[in-house]
Short mmCIF file of C-alpha atoms in Angstrom, two decimals:
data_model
loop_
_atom_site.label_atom_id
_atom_site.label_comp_id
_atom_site.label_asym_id
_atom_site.label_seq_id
_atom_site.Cartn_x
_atom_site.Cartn_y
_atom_site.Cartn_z
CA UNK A 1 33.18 69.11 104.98
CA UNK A 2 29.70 68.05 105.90
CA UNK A 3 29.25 64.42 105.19
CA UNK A 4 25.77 62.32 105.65
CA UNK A 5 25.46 58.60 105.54
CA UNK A 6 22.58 56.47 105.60
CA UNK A 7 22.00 52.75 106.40
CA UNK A 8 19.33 50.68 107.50
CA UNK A 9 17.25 49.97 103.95
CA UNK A 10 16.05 46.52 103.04
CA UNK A 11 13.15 44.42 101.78
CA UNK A 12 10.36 44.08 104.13
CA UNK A 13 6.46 42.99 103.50
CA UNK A 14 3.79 45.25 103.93
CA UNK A 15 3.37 45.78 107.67
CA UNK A 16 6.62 45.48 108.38
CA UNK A 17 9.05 47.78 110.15
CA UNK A 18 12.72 49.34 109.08
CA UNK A 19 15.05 51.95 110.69
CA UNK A 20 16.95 54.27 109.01
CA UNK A 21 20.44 55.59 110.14
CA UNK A 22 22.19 58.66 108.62
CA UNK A 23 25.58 59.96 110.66
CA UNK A 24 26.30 63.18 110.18
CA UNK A 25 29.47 64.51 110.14
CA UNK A 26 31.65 67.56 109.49
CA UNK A 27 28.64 69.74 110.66
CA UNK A 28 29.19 72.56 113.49
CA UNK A 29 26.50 74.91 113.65
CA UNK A 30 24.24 74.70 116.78
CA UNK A 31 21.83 75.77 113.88
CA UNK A 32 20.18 72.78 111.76
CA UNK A 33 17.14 71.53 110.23
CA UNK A 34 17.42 67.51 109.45
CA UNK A 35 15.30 65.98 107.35
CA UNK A 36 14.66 62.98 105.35
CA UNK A 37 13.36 62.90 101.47
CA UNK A 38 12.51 59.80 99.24
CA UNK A 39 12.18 59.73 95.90
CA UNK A 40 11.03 56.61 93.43
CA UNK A 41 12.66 56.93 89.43
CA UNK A 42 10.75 59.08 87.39
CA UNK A 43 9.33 61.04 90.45
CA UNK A 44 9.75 64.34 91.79
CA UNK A 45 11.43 64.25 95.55
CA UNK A 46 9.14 63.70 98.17
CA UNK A 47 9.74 65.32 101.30
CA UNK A 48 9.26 62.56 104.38
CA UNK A 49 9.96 64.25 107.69
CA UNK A 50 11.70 66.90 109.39
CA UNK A 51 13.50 68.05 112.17
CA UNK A 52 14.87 71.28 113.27
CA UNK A 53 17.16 73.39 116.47
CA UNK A 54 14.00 74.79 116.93
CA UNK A 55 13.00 71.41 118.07
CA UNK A 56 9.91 71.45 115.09
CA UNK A 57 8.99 68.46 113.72
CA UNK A 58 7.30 67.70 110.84
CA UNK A 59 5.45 65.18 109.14
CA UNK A 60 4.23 64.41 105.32
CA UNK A 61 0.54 63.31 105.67
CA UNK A 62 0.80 60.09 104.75
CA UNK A 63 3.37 59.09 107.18
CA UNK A 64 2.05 60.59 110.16
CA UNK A 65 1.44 58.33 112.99
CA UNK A 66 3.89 55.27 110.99
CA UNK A 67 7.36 57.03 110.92
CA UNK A 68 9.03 58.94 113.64
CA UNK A 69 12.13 61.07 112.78
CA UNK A 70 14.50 61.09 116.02
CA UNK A 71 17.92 63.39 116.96
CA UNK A 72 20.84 61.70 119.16
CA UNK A 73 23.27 64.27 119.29
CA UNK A 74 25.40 62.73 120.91
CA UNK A 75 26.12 60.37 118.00
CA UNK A 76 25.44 62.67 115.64
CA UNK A 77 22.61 60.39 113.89
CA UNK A 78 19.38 61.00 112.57
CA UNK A 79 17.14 58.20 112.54
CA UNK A 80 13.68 57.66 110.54
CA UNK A 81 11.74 54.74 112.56
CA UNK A 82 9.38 53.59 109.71
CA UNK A 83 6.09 51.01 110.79
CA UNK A 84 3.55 49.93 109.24
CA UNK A 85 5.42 50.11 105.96
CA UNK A 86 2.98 50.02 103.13
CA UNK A 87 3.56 49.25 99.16
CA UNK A 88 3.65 52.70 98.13
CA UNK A 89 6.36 53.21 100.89
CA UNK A 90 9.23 51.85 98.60
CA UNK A 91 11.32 54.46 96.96
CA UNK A 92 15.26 55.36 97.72
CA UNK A 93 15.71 57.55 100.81
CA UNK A 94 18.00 60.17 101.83
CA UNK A 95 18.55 62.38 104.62
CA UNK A 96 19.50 66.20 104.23
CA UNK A 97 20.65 68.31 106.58
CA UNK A 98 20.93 72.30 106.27
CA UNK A 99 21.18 75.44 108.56
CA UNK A 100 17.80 76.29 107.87
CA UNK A 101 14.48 75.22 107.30
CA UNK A 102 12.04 76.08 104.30
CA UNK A 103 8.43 75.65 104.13
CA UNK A 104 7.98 73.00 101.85
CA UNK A 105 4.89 70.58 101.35
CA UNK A 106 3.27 71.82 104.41
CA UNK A 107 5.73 71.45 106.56
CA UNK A 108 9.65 72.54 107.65
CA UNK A 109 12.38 70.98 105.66
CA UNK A 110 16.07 71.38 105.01
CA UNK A 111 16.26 73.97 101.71
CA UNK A 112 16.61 71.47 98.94
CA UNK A 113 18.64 73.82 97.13
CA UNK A 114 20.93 74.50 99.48
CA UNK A 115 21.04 71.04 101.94
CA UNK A 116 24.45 68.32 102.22
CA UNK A 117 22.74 65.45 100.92
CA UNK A 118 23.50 61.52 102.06
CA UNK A 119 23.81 59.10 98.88
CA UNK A 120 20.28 57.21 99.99
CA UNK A 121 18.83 53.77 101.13
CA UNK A 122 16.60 51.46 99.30
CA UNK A 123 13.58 50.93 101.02
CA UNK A 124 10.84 48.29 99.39
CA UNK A 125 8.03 46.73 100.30
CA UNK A 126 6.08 43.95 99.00
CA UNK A 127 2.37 43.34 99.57
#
């Protein structure tokens, strides 16, 4: 059973930086695509970064150049390095993993239909 569990959320000021940890376990395919999704209440998903096997990475527009999504296989852990953090940056995040990628707000993401989903982080930031 594929199991995903993040850490690494918190309160931090505009500016500031956070880390986000999600283990992955129970997973065995050399096929994946990783990604990681936020979403703030009363707001559709937002799709943050992603990474695939294919080694394809993919970032939403405005996080490019502040977050960096990273692999280490050999702890099985995605990570979502997050600088810069603005305001609009707060929202709950989770990371999603999946055998395949779908195209999904311009760029490659784990199929949110089909993806093992983590139970999420609080991230928030105050100005």
């Amino acid at each position: 059973q594929v199991q995903l569990v993040e850490s690494g959320g918190g309160s931090v000021q505009s500016g500031g930086s956070l880390r986000l940890s999600c283990v992955v376990s129970g997973y065995t395919s050399r096929s994946y695509c990783l990604g990681w999704f936020r979403q703030v209440p009363g707001k559709e998903r937002e799709a943050v970064a992603g990474i695939s096997s294919l080694h394809s990475i993919t970032y939403a527009d405005g996080v490019k150049g502040r977050f960096t999504i990273s692999l280490d296989n050999a702890k099985n852990t995605l990570y979502l390095q997050m600088n810069t953090l603005k305001p609009e940056d707060t929202a709950m995040y989770s990371c999603a993993a999946d055998l395949y990628c779908a195209y999904d707000s311009g760029g490659w993401y784990p199929r949110r239909g089909f993806a093992h989903w983590g139970q999420g982080t609080q991230v928030t930031v105050s100005s």
